Amino acid sequence: MSPVVAEQPHEERVKAVLDGFRSATGRDPDGVWEAAGRVNLIGEHTDYNDGFVMPFALTRSALVAASRRQDDRVQVTSLDLGERTSTGLDEFSPFDSPGAPARVWSDYLVGCLWALQEAGHQIGGLDLVMASSVPVGAGLSSSAAIECATVAAACDLFELDISPIDRAKIARHAENAYVGAPTGLLDQAASTLCTEGHALFMDCRSLETRQVPLDLPAAGLEILVLDTRTPHSHVDGEYAARRAACDRASELLGVEALRDVTDLEGALAAVGAGVSGQEGEELIRRVRHVVTEDERVLQVVSLAEQGRFRDLAPLLDASHASMRDDFEITVPTVDLAVETARQAGALGARMTGGGFGGCVIALCEAGEGERIGASVAEAFAEASFGEPTWFTVVPAAGARRVR
Ligand code: GLA
């Protein structure tokens, strides 16, 4: 059966990126910055509806070693891919600019420098060497991790006084306007603002945040991440289609965002009256997901703050059902992983992240995760799906300088 994916010790990862920087540039970096991947405990597709989210950061992270250059070039090396790109500070090409080339991995880093410039910050040339342990395309925010580590590096090296939430916004602007993925703020906020041992509760309208202690081991629990290895992408159409549906529903309802819906039944009736047939029914389902998901986030926050972690389980299940049936963003591998994890003894489980593949999280009794992961792998083999991988996680720190 598939292995539990072991994590390389942090010190070794830092050393590898330092060595990689030296061989790419022939000198020592000015520093090394780290930003985490995340799982979202609950609150899916609520961020761009001005709603609530509750992610926590992973120890799986992106490391970026960086140095200022004398000239105006940005040279980016990926140790994971063994590739390098180089661009000038006056050669930036956002995805929608005339003649822009197809997007590549380094656009996530380069886009952050562009976004800093766009926001009026003075920057110079940089050598950047990156390595990441966040699985790519798994719904664990590998792109936000790279972006937020890059922004942290640039802020320190160019002495930019930018608050953590504004750093997250700059990283998101890079993703939206440079890479061309129309995402919300969840991932970059998690990667920047999370603290060890806590989940981050964020109101995506006011951008107020609260650190919610999440000491699951003390409660005899753990969270298992199951990577279905069904890759997904936010640059393609489905994510944007969900966003467009939410905007349309808000407009129909005369609210600024679905966050403002207070009478769910009334809102569903109004949507049904405004749009007929199957289209209307679909829009009703989309609205119901977002509104009920916001409610679930608030319930999870309240329960977690009371230390009632076991009581989160039914809310995780309900969130999954809502993503599957109403928002329609799950896929067969993801649903099978959730069902099998539940049958194998997980207390509750749900897909995490944007959807259409990626990872499932399962709340389990401590020590049970590995066995539950193996059960999912067996079910995948029986269904002739590819092999999943799995690992348990604890809430880790957000973006910071590590060297
Ligand atoms: C992706 C996006 C986020 C958020 C989630 C769904 O991760 O990047 O902004 O919308 O999907 O909750």
mmCIF file of N, CA and C in Angstrom, residues 218-280:
data_model
loop_
_atom_site.group_PDB
_atom_site.id
_atom_site.type_symbol
_atom_site.label_atom_id
_atom_site.label_comp_id
_atom_site.label_asym_id
_atom_site.label_seq_id
_atom_site.Cartn_x
_atom_site.Cartn_y
_atom_site.Cartn_z
ATOM 1 N N ALA A 218 -3.727 17.241 22.324
ATOM 2 C CA ALA A 218 -4.127 17.288 23.740
ATOM 3 C C ALA A 218 -5.530 16.714 23.931
ATOM 4 N N ALA A 219 -6.328 16.761 22.857
ATOM 5 C CA ALA A 219 -7.681 16.206 22.938
ATOM 6 C C ALA A 219 -7.712 14.761 22.422
ATOM 7 N N GLY A 220 -6.513 14.187 22.174
ATOM 8 C CA GLY A 220 -6.450 12.801 21.698
ATOM 9 C C GLY A 220 -6.886 12.646 20.252
ATOM 10 N N LEU A 221 -6.686 13.709 19.469
ATOM 11 C CA LEU A 221 -7.145 13.691 18.070
ATOM 12 C C LEU A 221 -6.003 14.040 17.109
ATOM 13 N N GLU A 222 -6.216 13.757 15.856
ATOM 14 C CA GLU A 222 -5.277 14.224 14.837
ATOM 15 C C GLU A 222 -6.018 14.479 13.526
ATOM 16 N N ILE A 223 -5.372 15.263 12.671
ATOM 17 C CA ILE A 223 -5.955 15.491 11.341
ATOM 18 C C ILE A 223 -5.072 14.819 10.300
ATOM 19 N N LEU A 224 -5.747 13.997 9.510
ATOM 20 C CA LEU A 224 -5.086 13.276 8.437
ATOM 21 C C LEU A 224 -5.360 14.022 7.138
ATOM 22 N N VAL A 225 -4.321 14.217 6.331
ATOM 23 C CA VAL A 225 -4.508 14.771 4.986
ATOM 24 C C VAL A 225 -4.320 13.640 3.987
ATOM 25 N N LEU A 226 -5.332 13.426 3.171
ATOM 26 C CA LEU A 226 -5.279 12.388 2.135
ATOM 27 C C LEU A 226 -5.206 13.080 0.798
ATOM 28 N N ASP A 227 -4.122 12.875 0.108
ATOM 29 C CA ASP A 227 -3.975 13.493 -1.214
ATOM 30 C C ASP A 227 -4.462 12.490 -2.260
ATOM 31 N N THR A 228 -5.582 12.815 -2.885
ATOM 32 C CA THR A 228 -6.137 11.895 -3.891
ATOM 33 C C THR A 228 -5.266 11.852 -5.137
ATOM 34 N N ARG A 229 -4.388 12.827 -5.248
ATOM 35 C CA ARG A 229 -3.508 12.977 -6.412
ATOM 36 C C ARG A 229 -4.299 13.096 -7.709
ATOM 37 N N THR A 230 -5.484 13.627 -7.561
ATOM 38 C CA THR A 230 -6.238 14.052 -8.737
ATOM 39 C C THR A 230 -5.950 15.542 -8.841
ATOM 40 N N PRO A 231 -5.077 15.932 -9.764
ATOM 41 C CA PRO A 231 -4.637 17.324 -9.754
ATOM 42 C C PRO A 231 -5.739 18.281 -10.163
ATOM 43 N N HIS A 232 -5.661 19.479 -9.676
ATOM 44 C CA HIS A 232 -6.647 20.490 -10.038
ATOM 45 C C HIS A 232 -5.924 21.786 -10.364
ATOM 46 N N SER A 233 -6.643 22.738 -10.888
ATOM 47 C CA SER A 233 -6.039 24.033 -11.205
ATOM 48 C C SER A 233 -7.106 25.106 -11.100
ATOM 49 N N HIS A 234 -6.688 26.293 -10.621
ATOM 50 C CA HIS A 234 -7.655 27.388 -10.534
ATOM 51 C C HIS A 234 -7.587 28.305 -11.740
ATOM 52 N N VAL A 235 -6.673 28.007 -12.650
ATOM 53 C CA VAL A 235 -6.559 28.873 -13.823
ATOM 54 C C VAL A 235 -7.622 28.461 -14.847
ATOM 55 N N ASP A 236 -8.161 27.232 -14.659
ATOM 56 C CA ASP A 236 -9.159 26.789 -15.634
ATOM 57 C C ASP A 236 -10.552 27.293 -15.259
ATOM 58 N N GLY A 237 -11.568 26.844 -16.020
ATOM 59 C CA GLY A 237 -12.863 27.499 -15.973
ATOM 60 C C GLY A 237 -13.769 27.246 -14.779
ATOM 61 N N GLU A 238 -13.671 26.082 -14.125
ATOM 62 C CA GLU A 238 -14.699 25.745 -13.141
ATOM 63 C C GLU A 238 -14.696 26.687 -11.919
ATOM 64 N N TYR A 239 -13.510 27.002 -11.439
ATOM 65 C CA TYR A 239 -13.420 27.903 -10.285
ATOM 66 C C TYR A 239 -14.055 29.253 -10.642
ATOM 67 N N ALA A 240 -13.666 29.776 -11.805
ATOM 68 C CA ALA A 240 -14.205 31.066 -12.247
ATOM 69 C C ALA A 240 -15.720 30.982 -12.438
ATOM 70 N N ALA A 241 -16.212 29.828 -12.890
ATOM 71 C CA ALA A 241 -17.657 29.671 -13.097
ATOM 72 C C ALA A 241 -18.397 29.743 -11.758
ATOM 73 N N ARG A 242 -17.815 29.145 -10.703
ATOM 74 C CA ARG A 242 -18.462 29.227 -9.381
ATOM 75 C C ARG A 242 -18.496 30.667 -8.896
ATOM 76 N N ARG A 243 -17.404 31.354 -9.115
ATOM 77 C CA ARG A 243 -17.349 32.774 -8.711
ATOM 78 C C ARG A 243 -18.402 33.582 -9.433
ATOM 79 N N ALA A 244 -18.507 33.338 -10.725
ATOM 80 C CA ALA A 244 -19.471 34.089 -11.540
ATOM 81 C C ALA A 244 -20.893 33.803 -11.061
ATOM 82 N N ALA A 245 -21.178 32.545 -10.713
ATOM 83 C CA ALA A 245 -22.519 32.193 -10.232
ATOM 84 C C ALA A 245 -22.831 32.944 -8.937
ATOM 85 N N CYS A 246 -21.863 33.030 -8.057
ATOM 86 C CA CYS A 246 -22.079 33.733 -6.782
ATOM 87 C C CYS A 246 -22.326 35.219 -7.029
ATOM 88 N N ASP A 247 -21.574 35.796 -7.949
ATOM 89 C CA ASP A 247 -21.766 37.220 -8.268
ATOM 90 C C ASP A 247 -23.157 37.448 -8.845
ATOM 91 N N ARG A 248 -23.566 36.525 -9.698
ATOM 92 C CA ARG A 248 -24.881 36.665 -10.327
ATOM 93 C C ARG A 248 -25.972 36.600 -9.267
ATOM 94 N N ALA A 249 -25.836 35.648 -8.344
ATOM 95 C CA ALA A 249 -26.843 35.500 -7.291
ATOM 96 C C ALA A 249 -26.881 36.745 -6.402
ATOM 97 N N SER A 250 -25.737 37.293 -6.073
ATOM 98 C CA SER A 250 -25.708 38.509 -5.239
ATOM 99 C C SER A 250 -26.450 39.632 -5.932
ATOM 100 N N GLU A 251 -26.204 39.736 -7.215
ATOM 101 C CA GLU A 251 -26.851 40.794 -7.985
ATOM 102 C C GLU A 251 -28.372 40.622 -7.975
ATOM 103 N N LEU A 252 -28.780 39.388 -8.220
ATOM 104 C CA LEU A 252 -30.226 39.085 -8.202
ATOM 105 C C LEU A 252 -30.862 39.444 -6.864
ATOM 106 N N LEU A 253 -30.110 39.171 -5.799
ATOM 107 C CA LEU A 253 -30.643 39.366 -4.445
ATOM 108 C C LEU A 253 -30.457 40.797 -3.962
ATOM 109 N N GLY A 254 -29.739 41.582 -4.741
ATOM 110 C CA GLY A 254 -29.508 42.975 -4.343
ATOM 111 C C GLY A 254 -28.638 43.093 -3.100
ATOM 112 N N VAL A 255 -27.707 42.164 -2.938
ATOM 113 C CA VAL A 255 -26.764 42.258 -1.812
ATOM 114 C C VAL A 255 -25.360 42.444 -2.372
ATOM 115 N N GLU A 256 -24.488 42.989 -1.532
ATOM 116 C CA GLU A 256 -23.121 43.222 -1.996
ATOM 117 C C GLU A 256 -22.417 41.886 -2.238
ATOM 118 N N ALA A 257 -22.655 40.941 -1.341
ATOM 119 C CA ALA A 257 -22.038 39.611 -1.468
ATOM 120 C C ALA A 257 -22.947 38.613 -0.760
ATOM 121 N N LEU A 258 -22.750 37.318 -1.054
ATOM 122 C CA LEU A 258 -23.627 36.309 -0.440
ATOM 123 C C LEU A 258 -23.490 36.274 1.085
ATOM 124 N N ARG A 259 -22.422 36.798 1.586
ATOM 125 C CA ARG A 259 -22.243 36.968 3.021
ATOM 126 C C ARG A 259 -23.423 37.726 3.653
ATOM 127 N N ASP A 260 -24.057 38.577 2.878
ATOM 128 C CA ASP A 260 -25.115 39.435 3.415
ATOM 129 C C ASP A 260 -26.476 38.758 3.483
ATOM 130 N N VAL A 261 -26.571 37.522 2.983
ATOM 131 C CA VAL A 261 -27.869 36.827 3.034
ATOM 132 C C VAL A 261 -28.160 36.439 4.483
ATOM 133 N N THR A 262 -29.280 36.924 5.005
ATOM 134 C CA THR A 262 -29.624 36.593 6.395
ATOM 135 C C THR A 262 -30.812 35.631 6.447
ATOM 136 N N ASP A 263 -31.653 35.691 5.424
ATOM 137 C CA ASP A 263 -32.824 34.804 5.387
ATOM 138 C C ASP A 263 -32.611 33.823 4.229
ATOM 139 N N LEU A 264 -32.094 32.640 4.572
ATOM 140 C CA LEU A 264 -31.713 31.698 3.513
ATOM 141 C C LEU A 264 -32.920 31.275 2.685
ATOM 142 N N GLU A 265 -33.985 30.862 3.349
ATOM 143 C CA GLU A 265 -35.153 30.372 2.595
ATOM 144 C C GLU A 265 -35.688 31.455 1.664
ATOM 145 N N GLY A 266 -35.767 32.680 2.189
ATOM 146 C CA GLY A 266 -36.248 33.801 1.373
ATOM 147 C C GLY A 266 -35.344 34.031 0.174
ATOM 148 N N ALA A 267 -34.045 33.945 0.416
ATOM 149 C CA ALA A 267 -33.090 34.180 -0.676
ATOM 150 C C ALA A 267 -33.219 33.098 -1.738
ATOM 151 N N LEU A 268 -33.389 31.848 -1.310
ATOM 152 C CA LEU A 268 -33.499 30.756 -2.283
ATOM 153 C C LEU A 268 -34.758 30.936 -3.133
ATOM 154 N N ALA A 269 -35.825 31.355 -2.464
ATOM 155 C CA ALA A 269 -37.077 31.583 -3.205
ATOM 156 C C ALA A 269 -36.889 32.721 -4.203
ATOM 157 N N ALA A 270 -36.197 33.755 -3.790
ATOM 158 C CA ALA A 270 -35.993 34.903 -4.685
ATOM 159 C C ALA A 270 -35.140 34.512 -5.882
ATOM 160 N N VAL A 271 -34.131 33.703 -5.663
ATOM 161 C CA VAL A 271 -33.281 33.251 -6.778
ATOM 162 C C VAL A 271 -34.123 32.409 -7.732
ATOM 163 N N GLY A 272 -34.950 31.516 -7.162
ATOM 164 C CA GLY A 272 -35.807 30.658 -7.986
ATOM 165 C C GLY A 272 -36.803 31.476 -8.801
ATOM 166 N N ALA A 273 -37.289 32.575 -8.217
ATOM 167 C CA ALA A 273 -38.243 33.424 -8.925
ATOM 168 C C ALA A 273 -37.545 34.229 -10.023
ATOM 169 N N GLY A 274 -36.257 34.525 -9.801
ATOM 170 C CA GLY A 274 -35.510 35.355 -10.755
ATOM 171 C C GLY A 274 -34.965 34.576 -11.935
ATOM 172 N N VAL A 275 -34.617 33.319 -11.719
ATOM 173 C CA VAL A 275 -34.028 32.505 -12.791
ATOM 174 C C VAL A 275 -34.791 31.186 -12.834
ATOM 175 N N SER A 276 -35.296 30.851 -14.008
ATOM 176 C CA SER A 276 -36.157 29.668 -14.055
ATOM 177 C C SER A 276 -35.374 28.414 -14.466
ATOM 178 N N GLY A 277 -36.040 27.294 -14.328
ATOM 179 C CA GLY A 277 -35.528 26.025 -14.839
ATOM 180 C C GLY A 277 -34.296 25.533 -14.113
ATOM 181 N N GLN A 278 -33.542 24.715 -14.862
ATOM 182 C CA GLN A 278 -32.360 24.074 -14.284
ATOM 183 C C GLN A 278 -31.325 25.085 -13.834
ATOM 184 N N GLU A 279 -31.246 26.163 -14.602
ATOM 185 C CA GLU A 279 -30.267 27.198 -14.271
ATOM 186 C C GLU A 279 -30.565 27.792 -12.897
ATOM 187 N N GLY A 280 -31.865 28.019 -12.660
ATOM 188 C CA GLY A 280 -32.284 28.564 -11.373
ATOM 189 C C GLY A 280 -31.993 27.584 -10.244
#
